[in-house]
mmCIF file of N, CA and C and ligand atoms in Angstrom:
data_model
loop_
_atom_site.group_PDB
_atom_site.id
_atom_site.type_symbol
_atom_site.label_atom_id
_atom_site.label_comp_id
_atom_site.label_asym_id
_atom_site.label_seq_id
_atom_site.Cartn_x
_atom_site.Cartn_y
_atom_site.Cartn_z
ATOM 1 N N MET A 1135 6.937 -27.048 11.267
ATOM 2 C CA MET A 1135 7.848 -27.827 10.323
ATOM 3 C C MET A 1135 8.421 -26.928 9.697
ATOM 4 N N ILE A 1136 8.193 -25.658 8.952
ATOM 5 C CA ILE A 1136 8.451 -25.162 8.140
ATOM 6 C C ILE A 1136 9.012 -23.497 9.043
ATOM 7 N N VAL A 1137 8.996 -23.185 10.258
ATOM 8 C CA VAL A 1137 9.509 -21.932 10.878
ATOM 9 C C VAL A 1137 10.963 -22.111 10.248
ATOM 10 N N ARG A 1138 11.079 -20.412 10.444
ATOM 11 C CA ARG A 1138 12.797 -20.617 9.775
ATOM 12 C C ARG A 1138 12.479 -20.480 8.911
ATOM 13 N N ARG A 1139 13.220 -21.327 9.125
ATOM 14 C CA ARG A 1139 14.109 -21.881 7.029
ATOM 15 C C ARG A 1139 12.875 -21.423 5.908
ATOM 16 N N ASP A 1140 10.892 -22.168 5.659
ATOM 17 C CA ASP A 1140 10.835 -21.938 4.497
ATOM 18 C C ASP A 1140 10.294 -21.043 4.572
ATOM 19 N N THR A 1141 9.875 -19.918 5.825
ATOM 20 C CA THR A 1141 8.985 -19.233 4.978
ATOM 21 C C THR A 1141 10.412 -17.747 5.229
ATOM 22 N N THR A 1142 11.316 -17.530 5.194
ATOM 23 C CA THR A 1142 12.106 -17.427 4.718
ATOM 24 C C THR A 1142 13.584 -16.687 3.625
ATOM 25 N N VAL A 1143 12.592 -18.185 2.885
ATOM 26 C CA VAL A 1143 13.453 -19.288 1.495
ATOM 27 C C VAL A 1143 12.364 -17.828 0.743
ATOM 28 N N GLN A 1144 10.890 -18.240 1.220
ATOM 29 C CA GLN A 1144 9.766 -17.856 0.370
ATOM 30 C C GLN A 1144 9.691 -16.188 0.553
ATOM 31 N N ALA A 1145 9.965 -15.981 2.014
ATOM 32 C CA ALA A 1145 10.476 -14.419 1.136
ATOM 33 C C ALA A 1145 11.528 -13.855 0.705
ATOM 34 N N LEU A 1146 12.734 -14.120 0.472
ATOM 35 C CA LEU A 1146 13.254 -13.858 -0.298
ATOM 36 C C LEU A 1146 13.552 -14.466 -1.281
ATOM 37 N N THR A 1147 12.308 -15.617 -2.245
ATOM 38 C CA THR A 1147 12.737 -16.650 -2.948
ATOM 39 C C THR A 1147 11.972 -15.309 -4.246
ATOM 40 N N TRP A 1148 10.828 -14.589 -3.857
ATOM 41 C CA TRP A 1148 9.441 -13.950 -4.404
ATOM 42 C C TRP A 1148 10.397 -12.560 -4.755
ATOM 43 N N PRO A 1149 10.812 -11.786 -4.079
ATOM 44 C CA PRO A 1149 10.804 -10.869 -4.881
ATOM 45 C C PRO A 1149 11.478 -10.691 -6.365
ATOM 46 N N PHE A 1150 12.420 -11.869 -6.247
ATOM 47 C CA PHE A 1150 13.352 -11.661 -7.259
ATOM 48 C C PHE A 1150 12.562 -12.408 -8.500
ATOM 49 N N TYR A 1151 11.487 -13.295 -7.501
ATOM 50 C CA TYR A 1151 10.825 -13.576 -8.786
ATOM 51 C C TYR A 1151 10.287 -12.275 -9.790
ATOM 52 N N SER A 1152 8.851 -11.716 -8.644
ATOM 53 C CA SER A 1152 9.021 -10.883 -8.832
ATOM 54 C C SER A 1152 9.515 -9.395 -9.821
ATOM 55 N N LEU A 1153 10.915 -8.897 -9.622
ATOM 56 C CA LEU A 1153 11.765 -8.679 -10.454
ATOM 57 C C LEU A 1153 11.962 -8.803 -11.321
ATOM 58 N N MET A 1154 12.262 -10.257 -12.116
ATOM 59 C CA MET A 1154 12.746 -10.839 -12.632
ATOM 60 C C MET A 1154 11.415 -10.861 -13.887
ATOM 61 N N ALA A 1155 9.767 -10.262 -13.444
ATOM 62 C CA ALA A 1155 8.537 -10.638 -14.055
ATOM 63 C C ALA A 1155 8.362 -9.336 -14.120
ATOM 64 N N ASP A 1156 9.343 -7.785 -13.651
ATOM 65 C CA ASP A 1156 8.931 -6.629 -13.891
ATOM 66 C C ASP A 1156 10.153 -5.461 -13.591
ATOM 67 N N SER A 1157 10.833 -5.130 -15.195
ATOM 68 C CA SER A 1157 11.863 -4.706 -15.594
ATOM 69 C C SER A 1157 11.471 -3.091 -14.871
ATOM 70 N N ARG A 1158 10.437 -2.638 -14.663
ATOM 71 C CA ARG A 1158 10.047 -1.496 -14.190
ATOM 72 C C ARG A 1158 10.862 -1.184 -13.205
ATOM 73 N N VAL A 1159 9.716 -2.536 -12.342
ATOM 74 C CA VAL A 1159 10.107 -2.267 -10.670
ATOM 75 C C VAL A 1159 11.680 -2.550 -10.537
ATOM 76 N N MET A 1160 12.744 -3.288 -11.025
ATOM 77 C CA MET A 1160 13.465 -3.268 -11.110
ATOM 78 C C MET A 1160 14.768 -2.204 -10.837
ATOM 79 N N ALA A 1161 14.355 -1.677 -12.285
ATOM 80 C CA ALA A 1161 15.424 -0.130 -12.307
ATOM 81 C C ALA A 1161 15.737 0.897 -11.415
ATOM 82 N N ASN A 1162 13.556 0.914 -11.178
ATOM 83 C CA ASN A 1162 13.607 1.603 -9.560
ATOM 84 C C ASN A 1162 14.490 1.005 -8.159
ATOM 85 N N ILE A 1163 14.654 0.326 -8.466
ATOM 86 C CA ILE A 1163 15.452 -0.606 -7.419
ATOM 87 C C ILE A 1163 17.297 -0.855 -7.438
ATOM 88 N N VAL A 1164 17.521 -0.615 -9.032
ATOM 89 C CA VAL A 1164 18.686 -0.120 -8.877
ATOM 90 C C VAL A 1164 18.523 1.091 -9.171
ATOM 91 N N ARG A 1165 18.952 1.912 -8.757
ATOM 92 C CA ARG A 1165 18.957 3.401 -9.211
ATOM 93 C C ARG A 1165 18.475 3.797 -7.881
ATOM 94 N N GLU A 1166 17.757 3.386 -6.768
ATOM 95 C CA GLU A 1166 17.280 3.884 -5.281
ATOM 96 C C GLU A 1166 19.034 3.152 -4.236
ATOM 97 N N ILE A 1167 19.441 1.872 -5.112
ATOM 98 C CA ILE A 1167 20.177 1.173 -4.219
ATOM 99 C C ILE A 1167 21.487 2.522 -4.099
ATOM 100 N N ASP A 1168 22.000 3.189 -6.412
ATOM 101 C CA ASP A 1168 23.230 3.248 -6.495
ATOM 102 C C ASP A 1168 23.012 4.221 -6.175
ATOM 103 N N SER A 1169 21.647 5.374 -5.734
ATOM 104 C CA SER A 1169 21.108 7.110 -4.906
ATOM 105 C C SER A 1169 21.893 6.782 -3.553
ATOM 106 N N VAL A 1170 22.031 5.594 -2.675
ATOM 107 C CA VAL A 1170 22.321 5.704 -1.125
ATOM 108 C C VAL A 1170 23.088 5.529 -1.297
ATOM 109 N N LEU A 1171 23.746 4.061 -1.574
ATOM 110 C CA LEU A 1171 24.690 3.280 -1.191
ATOM 111 C C LEU A 1171 26.041 3.779 -2.343
ATOM 112 N N GLY A 1172 25.630 4.291 -3.403
ATOM 113 C CA GLY A 1172 26.688 4.665 -4.855
ATOM 114 C C GLY A 1172 28.191 3.852 -3.841
ATOM 115 N N GLY A 1173 27.982 2.984 -4.427
ATOM 116 C CA GLY A 1173 28.833 1.727 -4.406
ATOM 117 C C GLY A 1173 29.892 1.478 -3.143
ATOM 118 N N ASP A 1174 29.688 1.912 -2.238
ATOM 119 C CA ASP A 1174 30.277 2.120 -0.809
ATOM 120 C C ASP A 1174 28.753 0.381 -0.127
ATOM 121 N N GLU A 1175 29.952 -0.809 -0.797
ATOM 122 C CA GLU A 1175 29.391 -2.379 -0.172
ATOM 123 C C GLU A 1175 28.937 -2.002 1.809
ATOM 124 N N THR A 1176 30.318 -0.627 2.118
ATOM 125 C CA THR A 1176 30.077 -1.046 3.548
ATOM 126 C C THR A 1176 28.901 -0.380 3.798
ATOM 127 N N LYS A 1177 28.613 0.772 3.412
ATOM 128 C CA LYS A 1177 27.001 0.632 3.839
ATOM 129 C C LYS A 1177 26.465 0.225 3.575
ATOM 130 N N ILE A 1178 26.397 -0.856 3.300
ATOM 131 C CA ILE A 1178 25.044 -1.984 3.563
ATOM 132 C C ILE A 1178 25.227 -2.950 5.000
ATOM 133 N N ALA A 1179 23.998 -2.588 4.811
ATOM 134 C CA ALA A 1179 23.042 -2.693 6.672
ATOM 135 C C ALA A 1179 22.197 -2.933 7.141
ATOM 136 N N PHE A 1180 21.909 -3.743 7.867
ATOM 137 C CA PHE A 1180 20.103 -3.700 8.216
ATOM 138 C C PHE A 1180 19.591 -2.241 8.761
ATOM 139 N N GLU A 1181 20.708 -1.476 9.233
ATOM 140 C CA GLU A 1181 20.074 -0.353 9.559
ATOM 141 C C GLU A 1181 19.478 0.585 8.896
ATOM 142 N N THR A 1182 20.863 0.952 6.942
ATOM 143 C CA THR A 1182 20.523 1.074 5.626
ATOM 144 C C THR A 1182 19.199 0.447 5.691
ATOM 145 N N LEU A 1183 18.703 -0.744 5.170
ATOM 146 C CA LEU A 1183 18.267 -1.445 4.720
ATOM 147 C C LEU A 1183 16.495 -0.665 5.377
ATOM 148 N N MET A 1184 16.691 -0.648 7.008
ATOM 149 C CA MET A 1184 15.197 0.126 7.156
ATOM 150 C C MET A 1184 14.947 1.364 6.956
ATOM 151 N N HIS A 1185 16.232 2.342 6.947
ATOM 152 C CA HIS A 1185 15.537 3.284 6.746
ATOM 153 C C HIS A 1185 16.223 4.799 5.876
ATOM 154 N N GLU A 1186 17.233 4.020 5.264
ATOM 155 C CA GLU A 1186 17.093 4.611 3.470
ATOM 156 C C GLU A 1186 16.876 4.536 1.894
ATOM 157 N N LEU A 1187 16.332 2.731 2.638
ATOM 158 C CA LEU A 1187 15.745 2.341 1.453
ATOM 159 C C LEU A 1187 15.244 2.291 1.153
ATOM 160 N N PRO A 1188 13.866 2.413 1.471
ATOM 161 C CA PRO A 1188 12.065 3.035 1.145
ATOM 162 C C PRO A 1188 11.793 1.928 0.049
ATOM 163 N N TYR A 1189 12.012 2.160 -1.064
ATOM 164 C CA TYR A 1189 11.246 1.189 -2.590
ATOM 165 C C TYR A 1189 11.830 -0.301 -2.187
ATOM 166 N N ILE A 1190 12.659 -0.256 -1.977
ATOM 167 C CA ILE A 1190 13.335 -2.152 -1.350
ATOM 168 C C ILE A 1190 12.335 -2.554 0.160
ATOM 169 N N LYS A 1191 12.229 -1.456 0.465
ATOM 170 C CA LYS A 1191 11.737 -2.335 1.680
ATOM 171 C C LYS A 1191 9.825 -2.160 1.253
ATOM 172 N N ALA A 1192 9.274 -1.334 0.482
ATOM 173 C CA ALA A 1192 8.233 -1.806 -0.009
ATOM 174 C C ALA A 1192 8.296 -2.435 -0.982
ATOM 175 N N VAL A 1193 9.293 -2.893 -1.232
ATOM 176 C CA VAL A 1193 8.682 -4.331 -2.963
ATOM 177 C C VAL A 1193 8.386 -5.556 -1.775
ATOM 178 N N PHE A 1194 9.321 -5.752 -0.278
ATOM 179 C CA PHE A 1194 9.343 -6.748 0.442
ATOM 180 C C PHE A 1194 7.926 -7.019 0.931
ATOM 181 N N HIS A 1195 7.415 -5.995 1.359
ATOM 182 C CA HIS A 1195 6.374 -5.715 1.471
ATOM 183 C C HIS A 1195 5.776 -5.963 0.450
ATOM 184 N N GLU A 1196 5.304 -6.040 -0.373
ATOM 185 C CA GLU A 1196 4.140 -6.042 -1.449
ATOM 186 C C GLU A 1196 4.454 -7.390 -2.035
ATOM 187 N N THR A 1197 5.566 -8.349 -1.684
ATOM 188 C CA THR A 1197 6.179 -9.498 -2.223
ATOM 189 C C THR A 1197 5.324 -10.742 -0.777
ATOM 190 N N LEU A 1198 5.166 -9.576 0.406
ATOM 191 C CA LEU A 1198 4.200 -10.039 1.769
ATOM 192 C C LEU A 1198 3.630 -10.736 1.790
ATOM 193 N N ARG A 1199 2.578 -9.416 0.931
ATOM 194 C CA ARG A 1199 1.269 -9.007 0.618
ATOM 195 C C ARG A 1199 -0.077 -10.146 -0.401
ATOM 196 N N LEU A 1200 1.455 -10.520 -1.901
ATOM 197 C CA LEU A 1200 0.430 -11.280 -2.248
ATOM 198 C C LEU A 1200 1.033 -12.936 -2.455
ATOM 199 N N HIS A 1201 2.565 -13.319 -1.959
ATOM 200 C CA HIS A 1201 3.324 -14.404 -1.570
ATOM 201 C C HIS A 1201 3.772 -14.359 0.003
ATOM 202 N N PRO A 1202 2.520 -14.715 0.883
ATOM 203 C CA PRO A 1202 2.646 -14.594 2.080
ATOM 204 C C PRO A 1202 3.212 -16.394 2.711
ATOM 205 N N PRO A 1203 4.469 -15.967 2.379
ATOM 206 C CA PRO A 1203 4.838 -17.630 3.353
ATOM 207 C C PRO A 1203 4.409 -18.500 4.561
ATOM 208 N N VAL A 1204 3.639 -17.963 4.877
ATOM 209 C CA VAL A 1204 2.495 -18.697 5.381
ATOM 210 C C VAL A 1204 0.758 -18.009 5.059
ATOM 211 N N PRO A 1205 0.268 -19.293 4.427
ATOM 212 C CA PRO A 1205 -1.040 -17.858 3.265
ATOM 213 C C PRO A 1205 -2.050 -18.386 4.057
ATOM 214 N N LYS A 1206 -1.933 -19.209 5.522
ATOM 215 C CA LYS A 1206 -3.653 -18.870 6.268
ATOM 216 C C LYS A 1206 -3.182 -19.118 6.992
ATOM 217 N N ASN A 1207 -3.618 -19.646 8.809
ATOM 218 C CA ASN A 1207 -3.740 -19.834 9.991
ATOM 219 C C ASN A 1207 -4.357 -20.210 10.543
ATOM 220 N N ILE A 1208 -4.498 -21.101 11.889
ATOM 221 C CA ILE A 1208 -5.787 -20.370 12.915
ATOM 222 C C ILE A 1208 -5.393 -20.502 14.263
ATOM 223 N N LYS A 1209 -6.579 -19.780 15.047
ATOM 224 C CA LYS A 1209 -5.923 -19.432 15.829
ATOM 225 C C LYS A 1209 -7.631 -20.739 17.533
ATOM 226 N N GLN A 1210 -7.145 -20.951 18.105
ATOM 227 C CA GLN A 1210 -8.067 -20.980 18.876
ATOM 228 C C GLN A 1210 -8.134 -20.296 20.558
ATOM 229 N N ALA A 1211 -9.443 -19.879 20.835
ATOM 230 C CA ALA A 1211 -9.745 -18.876 21.527
ATOM 231 C C ALA A 1211 -9.063 -19.740 22.833
ATOM 232 N N VAL A 1212 -8.263 -19.160 23.983
ATOM 233 C CA VAL A 1212 -8.249 -20.240 25.626
ATOM 234 C C VAL A 1212 -9.189 -19.198 25.834
ATOM 235 N N ALA A 1213 -10.411 -17.942 26.253
ATOM 236 C CA ALA A 1213 -10.978 -17.572 26.822
ATOM 237 C C ALA A 1213 -11.989 -16.897 25.719
ATOM 238 N N ASP A 1214 -13.319 -16.628 26.780
ATOM 239 C CA ASP A 1214 -14.065 -15.800 25.239
ATOM 240 C C ASP A 1214 -13.276 -14.283 25.701
ATOM 241 N N ASP A 1215 -13.960 -14.219 23.915
ATOM 242 C CA ASP A 1215 -13.109 -13.215 23.373
ATOM 243 C C ASP A 1215 -14.113 -12.348 21.926
ATOM 244 N N VAL A 1216 -13.189 -10.972 21.946
ATOM 245 C CA VAL A 1216 -14.890 -10.304 21.103
ATOM 246 C C VAL A 1216 -13.836 -9.807 19.411
ATOM 247 N N LEU A 1217 -14.330 -10.566 18.590
ATOM 248 C CA LEU A 1217 -13.089 -10.022 17.105
ATOM 249 C C LEU A 1217 -13.660 -8.216 16.764
ATOM 250 N N PRO A 1218 -11.959 -7.617 16.305
ATOM 251 C CA PRO A 1218 -12.622 -6.228 16.540
ATOM 252 C C PRO A 1218 -14.577 -5.949 15.223
ATOM 253 N N ASP A 1219 -14.666 -6.716 14.760
ATOM 254 C CA ASP A 1219 -16.210 -6.686 13.987
ATOM 255 C C ASP A 1219 -16.495 -6.663 14.838
ATOM 256 N N GLY A 1220 -16.475 -7.528 15.924
ATOM 257 C CA GLY A 1220 -17.969 -7.661 17.079
ATOM 258 C C GLY A 1220 -17.908 -8.574 17.137
ATOM 259 N N THR A 1221 -17.825 -10.297 16.151
ATOM 260 C CA THR A 1221 -18.058 -11.015 16.452
ATOM 261 C C THR A 1221 -16.868 -12.179 17.638
ATOM 262 N N ARG A 1222 -18.529 -12.317 18.387
ATOM 263 C CA ARG A 1222 -18.087 -12.980 19.444
ATOM 264 C C ARG A 1222 -17.222 -14.383 19.258
ATOM 265 N N VAL A 1223 -16.671 -14.592 20.226
ATOM 266 C CA VAL A 1223 -15.677 -16.092 20.046
ATOM 267 C C VAL A 1223 -15.549 -16.606 21.313
ATOM 268 N N TYR A 1224 -15.809 -18.030 21.784
ATOM 269 C CA TYR A 1224 -15.948 -18.633 22.673
ATOM 270 C C TYR A 1224 -14.930 -19.182 23.339
ATOM 271 N N ALA A 1225 -14.809 -19.295 24.340
ATOM 272 C CA ALA A 1225 -13.240 -20.872 24.937
ATOM 273 C C ALA A 1225 -13.338 -21.679 23.834
ATOM 274 N N GLY A 1226 -12.922 -21.934 23.548
ATOM 275 C CA GLY A 1226 -12.126 -23.371 23.097
ATOM 276 C C GLY A 1226 -12.164 -23.540 21.679
ATOM 277 N N GLU A 1227 -13.159 -22.689 21.581
ATOM 278 C CA GLU A 1227 -13.387 -22.860 19.253
ATOM 279 C C GLU A 1227 -12.190 -22.065 18.458
ATOM 280 N N ILE A 1228 -11.823 -22.486 17.302
ATOM 281 C CA ILE A 1228 -10.993 -22.299 16.308
ATOM 282 C C ILE A 1228 -11.417 -21.631 15.670
ATOM 283 N N VAL A 1229 -10.524 -20.247 15.120
ATOM 284 C CA VAL A 1229 -10.779 -19.087 14.166
ATOM 285 C C VAL A 1229 -9.492 -19.160 13.390
ATOM 286 N N GLY A 1230 -10.067 -19.877 11.852
ATOM 287 C CA GLY A 1230 -8.647 -19.711 10.800
ATOM 288 C C GLY A 1230 -9.141 -18.024 10.093
ATOM 289 N N TYR A 1231 -8.599 -17.787 9.425
ATOM 290 C CA TYR A 1231 -7.959 -16.648 8.410
ATOM 291 C C TYR A 1231 -6.547 -16.895 7.136
ATOM 292 N N SER A 1232 -7.434 -16.582 6.207
ATOM 293 C CA SER A 1232 -6.433 -16.814 4.803
ATOM 294 C C SER A 1232 -6.676 -15.280 4.840
ATOM 295 N N ASN A 1233 -4.697 -14.969 4.922
ATOM 296 C CA ASN A 1233 -3.920 -13.646 4.713
ATOM 297 C C ASN A 1233 -3.573 -13.135 2.936
ATOM 298 N N TRP A 1234 -3.905 -14.425 3.433
ATOM 299 C CA TRP A 1234 -3.829 -15.113 0.674
ATOM 300 C C TRP A 1234 -4.629 -14.260 0.296
ATOM 301 N N CYS A 1235 -5.402 -14.912 0.875
ATOM 302 C CA CYS A 1235 -7.054 -14.246 0.490
ATOM 303 C C CYS A 1235 -7.201 -12.788 0.936
ATOM 304 N N MET A 1236 -6.721 -12.233 2.404
ATOM 305 C CA MET A 1236 -6.803 -11.147 2.654
ATOM 306 C C MET A 1236 -6.348 -9.972 1.543
ATOM 307 N N GLY A 1237 -4.904 -10.230 0.983
ATOM 308 C CA GLY A 1237 -3.591 -9.629 0.339
ATOM 309 C C GLY A 1237 -3.956 -9.569 -0.909
ATOM 310 N N ARG A 1238 -5.408 -10.089 -1.194
ATOM 311 C CA ARG A 1238 -5.829 -10.139 -3.161
ATOM 312 C C ARG A 1238 -7.231 -9.850 -2.558
ATOM 313 N N ASN A 1239 -7.527 -8.849 -1.694
ATOM 314 C CA ASN A 1239 -8.792 -8.773 -1.257
ATOM 315 C C ASN A 1239 -9.220 -7.676 -2.402
ATOM 316 N N LYS A 1240 -10.011 -7.158 -3.039
ATOM 317 C CA LYS A 1240 -9.882 -6.161 -4.498
ATOM 318 C C LYS A 1240 -10.749 -5.288 -3.455
ATOM 319 N N SER A 1241 -11.712 -5.456 -2.535
ATOM 320 C CA SER A 1241 -12.611 -4.108 -1.755
ATOM 321 C C SER A 1241 -11.377 -3.675 -0.654
ATOM 322 N N VAL A 1242 -9.807 -4.099 -0.418
ATOM 323 C CA VAL A 1242 -8.750 -3.401 0.060
ATOM 324 C C VAL A 1242 -7.488 -2.915 -0.584
ATOM 325 N N TRP A 1243 -7.680 -3.391 -1.749
ATOM 326 C CA TRP A 1243 -6.193 -2.927 -2.656
ATOM 327 C C TRP A 1243 -6.615 -2.462 -4.151
ATOM 328 N N GLY A 1244 -7.854 -2.813 -4.166
ATOM 329 C CA GLY A 1244 -8.992 -2.086 -5.615
ATOM 330 C C GLY A 1244 -8.574 -3.328 -6.431
ATOM 331 N N GLN A 1245 -8.330 -2.312 -7.782
ATOM 332 C CA GLN A 1245 -9.016 -3.690 -8.938
ATOM 333 C C GLN A 1245 -7.611 -4.342 -8.994
ATOM 334 N N ASN A 1246 -6.637 -2.890 -8.782
ATOM 335 C CA ASN A 1246 -5.149 -3.878 -9.483
ATOM 336 C C ASN A 1246 -4.959 -5.312 -8.535
ATOM 337 N N ALA A 1247 -5.114 -5.429 -7.194
ATOM 338 C CA ALA A 1247 -5.086 -6.178 -6.104
ATOM 339 C C ALA A 1247 -4.541 -7.397 -6.102
ATOM 340 N N GLU A 1248 -4.228 -7.748 -7.417
ATOM 341 C CA GLU A 1248 -3.372 -9.315 -8.515
ATOM 342 C C GLU A 1248 -1.639 -8.454 -8.655
ATOM 343 N N THR A 1249 -1.680 -7.505 -9.289
ATOM 344 C CA THR A 1249 -0.855 -7.010 -9.491
ATOM 345 C C THR A 1249 -0.377 -6.739 -8.745
ATOM 346 N N PHE A 1250 1.471 -6.681 -8.905
ATOM 347 C CA PHE A 1250 3.153 -5.918 -8.027
ATOM 348 C C PHE A 1250 3.071 -4.718 -7.767
ATOM 349 N N VAL A 1251 3.304 -3.853 -7.024
ATOM 350 C CA VAL A 1251 2.939 -2.260 -7.191
ATOM 351 C C VAL A 1251 3.677 -2.049 -5.672
ATOM 352 N N PRO A 1252 4.860 -1.971 -5.597
ATOM 353 C CA PRO A 1252 4.945 -1.234 -4.200
ATOM 354 C C PRO A 1252 4.714 -0.183 -4.329
ATOM 355 N N GLU A 1253 4.967 0.185 -5.490
ATOM 356 C CA GLU A 1253 4.433 1.926 -4.461
ATOM 357 C C GLU A 1253 3.003 2.521 -3.878
ATOM 358 N N ARG A 1254 2.052 1.412 -3.390
ATOM 359 C CA ARG A 1254 1.004 1.047 -3.604
ATOM 360 C C ARG A 1254 1.181 1.690 -1.620
HETATM 361 C C1 HEM B 2171 9.753 -13.222 5.997
HETATM 362 C C2 HEM B 2171 9.810 -14.356 7.223
HETATM 363 C C3 HEM B 2171 9.377 -14.953 7.849
HETATM 364 C C4 HEM B 2171 7.695 -15.514 8.247
HETATM 365 C C5 HEM B 2171 6.746 -14.333 7.177
HETATM 366 C C6 HEM B 2171 7.495 -15.946 9.211
HETATM 367 C C7 HEM B 2171 5.935 -15.648 9.287
HETATM 368 C C8 HEM B 2171 5.442 -16.494 10.607
HETATM 369 C C9 HEM B 2171 4.444 -16.980 10.801
HETATM 370 C C10 HEM B 2171 2.953 -16.397 10.124
HETATM 371 C C11 HEM B 2171 4.626 -17.435 12.620
HETATM 372 C C12 HEM B 2171 2.935 -17.933 12.666
HETATM 373 C C13 HEM B 2171 2.540 -16.767 13.826
HETATM 374 C C14 HEM B 2171 0.832 -17.684 14.269
HETATM 375 O O1 HEM B 2171 0.438 -18.429 14.275
HETATM 376 O O2 HEM B 2171 1.950 -16.840 15.724
HETATM 377 C C15 HEM B 2171 5.666 -17.632 12.380
HETATM 378 C C16 HEM B 2171 5.855 -18.334 13.367
HETATM 379 C C17 HEM B 2171 7.328 -18.306 13.820
HETATM 380 N N1 HEM B 2171 8.580 -18.039 13.446
HETATM 381 FE FE1 HEM B 2171 8.384 -16.973 12.139
HETATM 382 N N2 HEM B 2171 8.625 -16.218 9.592
HETATM 383 C C18 HEM B 2171 9.729 -15.107 9.532
HETATM 384 C C19 HEM B 2171 10.591 -15.811 9.225
HETATM 385 C C20 HEM B 2171 11.169 -16.352 10.700
HETATM 386 C C21 HEM B 2171 12.327 -16.153 11.266
HETATM 387 C C22 HEM B 2171 14.083 -15.816 10.587
HETATM 388 C C23 HEM B 2171 12.904 -17.347 12.421
HETATM 389 C C24 HEM B 2171 13.635 -17.255 13.351
HETATM 390 C C25 HEM B 2171 14.883 -17.309 13.233
HETATM 391 C C26 HEM B 2171 11.216 -17.576 12.849
HETATM 392 C C27 HEM B 2171 10.725 -17.603 14.443
HETATM 393 C C28 HEM B 2171 9.344 -17.765 14.118
HETATM 394 C C29 HEM B 2171 9.218 -18.741 15.655
HETATM 395 C C30 HEM B 2171 9.804 -19.486 16.247
HETATM 396 C C31 HEM B 2171 8.050 -19.158 15.035
HETATM 397 C C32 HEM B 2171 6.525 -19.774 16.537
HETATM 398 C C33 HEM B 2171 6.088 -21.702 15.644
HETATM 399 C C34 HEM B 2171 5.616 -22.097 16.925
HETATM 400 O O3 HEM B 2171 4.628 -21.214 17.431
HETATM 401 O O4 HEM B 2171 5.675 -23.204 17.116
HETATM 402 N N3 HEM B 2171 10.576 -16.413 11.669
HETATM 403 N N4 HEM B 2171 6.735 -17.299 11.630
#
């Protein structure tokens, strides 16, 4: 029900929310755009975003960490399997996970896990 549309909408909406809440990050973005594009709109292309605007890319990744459009998911094993931590999963069993919680886990991201910091 949400595939393609709502995921993309949320992935584009949350960065702007984050930018409006943090003038420091906004200033860094404007500085990067000015220095890379230099007012040349013809340079606005997918390749430019992927390879020449690392700060903007980091802002996008940080947005997905804090506001994942698909915040939890489940998988059903088609065959017996072993997860990376050694947990056994048997055919037909369902495993659920929350990447929303994983993205805010202080043991992974530190005490400032709830803070929007693209530099991390
Ligand atoms: C930032 C944007 C997006 C995010 C965060 C996102 C995230 C996801 C996630 C988490 C899944 C489930 C994967 C799984 O359970 O294995 C998924 C499935 C899928 N996504 Fe996206 N997606 C995004 C954009 C898009 C776009 C733009 C398209 C197509 C133009 C698309 C097409 C699909 C399709 C076809 C599936 C499989 C659905 C199914 O299994 O029935 N997604 N996406």
